[in-house]
GROMACS .gro file of C-alpha atoms in nm:
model
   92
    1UNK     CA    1  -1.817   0.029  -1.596
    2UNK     CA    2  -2.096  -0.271  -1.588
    3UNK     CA    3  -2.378  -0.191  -1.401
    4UNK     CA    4  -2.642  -0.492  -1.359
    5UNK     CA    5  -2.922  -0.270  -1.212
    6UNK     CA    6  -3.254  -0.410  -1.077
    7UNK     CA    7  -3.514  -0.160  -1.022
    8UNK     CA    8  -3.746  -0.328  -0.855
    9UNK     CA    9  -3.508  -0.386  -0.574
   10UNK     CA   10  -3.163  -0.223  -0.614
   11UNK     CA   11  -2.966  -0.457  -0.326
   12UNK     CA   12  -2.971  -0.699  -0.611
   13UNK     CA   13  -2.805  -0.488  -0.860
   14UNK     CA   14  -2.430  -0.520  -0.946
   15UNK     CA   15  -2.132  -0.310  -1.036
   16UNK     CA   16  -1.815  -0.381  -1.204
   17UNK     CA   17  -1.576  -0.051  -1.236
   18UNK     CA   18  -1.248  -0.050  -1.407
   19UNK     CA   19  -1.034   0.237  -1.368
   20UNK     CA   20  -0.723   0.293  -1.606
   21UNK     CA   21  -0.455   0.411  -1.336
   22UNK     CA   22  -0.236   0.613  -1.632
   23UNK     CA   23  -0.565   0.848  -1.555
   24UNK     CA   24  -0.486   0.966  -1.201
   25UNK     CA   25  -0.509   1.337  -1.203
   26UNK     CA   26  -0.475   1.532  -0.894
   27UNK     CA   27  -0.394   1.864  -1.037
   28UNK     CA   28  -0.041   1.894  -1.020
   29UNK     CA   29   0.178   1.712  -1.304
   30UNK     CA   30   0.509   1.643  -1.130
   31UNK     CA   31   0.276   1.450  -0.813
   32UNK     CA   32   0.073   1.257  -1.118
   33UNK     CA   33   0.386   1.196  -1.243
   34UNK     CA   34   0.508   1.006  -0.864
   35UNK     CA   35   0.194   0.853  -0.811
   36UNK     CA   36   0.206   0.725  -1.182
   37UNK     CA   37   0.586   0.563  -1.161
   38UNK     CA   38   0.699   0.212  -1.011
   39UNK     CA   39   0.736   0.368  -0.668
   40UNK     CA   40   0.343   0.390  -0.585
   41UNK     CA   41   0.036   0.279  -0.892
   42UNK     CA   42   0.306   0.143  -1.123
   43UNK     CA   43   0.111   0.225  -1.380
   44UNK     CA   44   0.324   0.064  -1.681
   45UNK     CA   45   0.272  -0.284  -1.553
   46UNK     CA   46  -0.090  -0.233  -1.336
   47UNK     CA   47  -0.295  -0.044  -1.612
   48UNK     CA   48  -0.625  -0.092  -1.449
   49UNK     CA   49  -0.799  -0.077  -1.075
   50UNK     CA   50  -1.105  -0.276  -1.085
   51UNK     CA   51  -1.398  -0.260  -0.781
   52UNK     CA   52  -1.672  -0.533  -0.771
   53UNK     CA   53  -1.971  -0.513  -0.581
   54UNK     CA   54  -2.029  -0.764  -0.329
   55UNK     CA   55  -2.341  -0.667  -0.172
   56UNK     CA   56  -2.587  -0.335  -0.159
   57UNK     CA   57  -2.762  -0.276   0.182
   58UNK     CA   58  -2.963  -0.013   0.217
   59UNK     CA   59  -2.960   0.172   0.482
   60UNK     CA   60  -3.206   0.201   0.760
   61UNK     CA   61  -3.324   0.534   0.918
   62UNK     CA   62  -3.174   0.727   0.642
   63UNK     CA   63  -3.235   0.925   0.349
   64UNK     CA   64  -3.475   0.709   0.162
   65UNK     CA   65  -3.205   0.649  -0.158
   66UNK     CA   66  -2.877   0.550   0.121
   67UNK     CA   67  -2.730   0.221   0.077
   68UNK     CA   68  -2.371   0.074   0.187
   69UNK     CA   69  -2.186  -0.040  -0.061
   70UNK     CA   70  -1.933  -0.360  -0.031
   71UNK     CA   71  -1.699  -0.519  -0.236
   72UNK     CA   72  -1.312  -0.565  -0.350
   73UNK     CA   73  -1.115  -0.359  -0.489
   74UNK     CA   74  -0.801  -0.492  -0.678
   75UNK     CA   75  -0.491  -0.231  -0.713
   76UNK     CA   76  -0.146  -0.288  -0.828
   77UNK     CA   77  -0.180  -0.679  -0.751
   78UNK     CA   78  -0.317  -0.644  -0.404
   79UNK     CA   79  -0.719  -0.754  -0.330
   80UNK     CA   80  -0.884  -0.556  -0.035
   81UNK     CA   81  -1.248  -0.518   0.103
   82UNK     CA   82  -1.357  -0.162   0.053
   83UNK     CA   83  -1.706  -0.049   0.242
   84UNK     CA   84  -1.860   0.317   0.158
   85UNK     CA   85  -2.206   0.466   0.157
   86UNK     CA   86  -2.355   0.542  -0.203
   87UNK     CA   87  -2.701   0.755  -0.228
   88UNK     CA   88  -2.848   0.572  -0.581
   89UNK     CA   89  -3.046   0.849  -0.812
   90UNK     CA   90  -3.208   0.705  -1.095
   91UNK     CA   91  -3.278   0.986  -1.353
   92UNK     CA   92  -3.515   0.972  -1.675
   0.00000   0.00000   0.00000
């Protein structure tokens, strides 16, 4: 994961996240196993899910930290726009 974050104002920040599909684990081996094979992730010939920010809004009237969070998500060859809220906590 690349995380370009600016303090000062944290809509400007970035995030690049790259996610090796072989790691799916839900808990039960023969459903990893499915979600793993050719029939869903393909895992053998898409090793990695990446997500790329595309913009940081915070969010108004709510919990001081709340932003939305856009960008694309790329997953065994297909490109989408993915939207979800994100509560940023910066720790020492």
């Amino acid at each position: 994961m690349t995380i370009d974050w600016d303090s000062a104002d944290p809509t400007r920040s970035s995030v690049t996240a790259r996610i090796a599909t072989a790691s799916l684990a839900t808990g039960a081996n023969h459903r990893d196993e499915r979600l793993r094979s050719a029939e869903f992730f393909d895992v053998d010939k898409f090793p990695t899910a990446t997500f790329t920010t595309e913009t940081i809004k915070k969010l108004e009237g709510e919990e001081p930290d709340s932003y939305a969070v856009t960008g694309t998500m790329r997953l065994h060859g297909v490109s989408g726009k993915l939207e979800f809220p994100a509560t940023i906590t910066v720790e020492p």
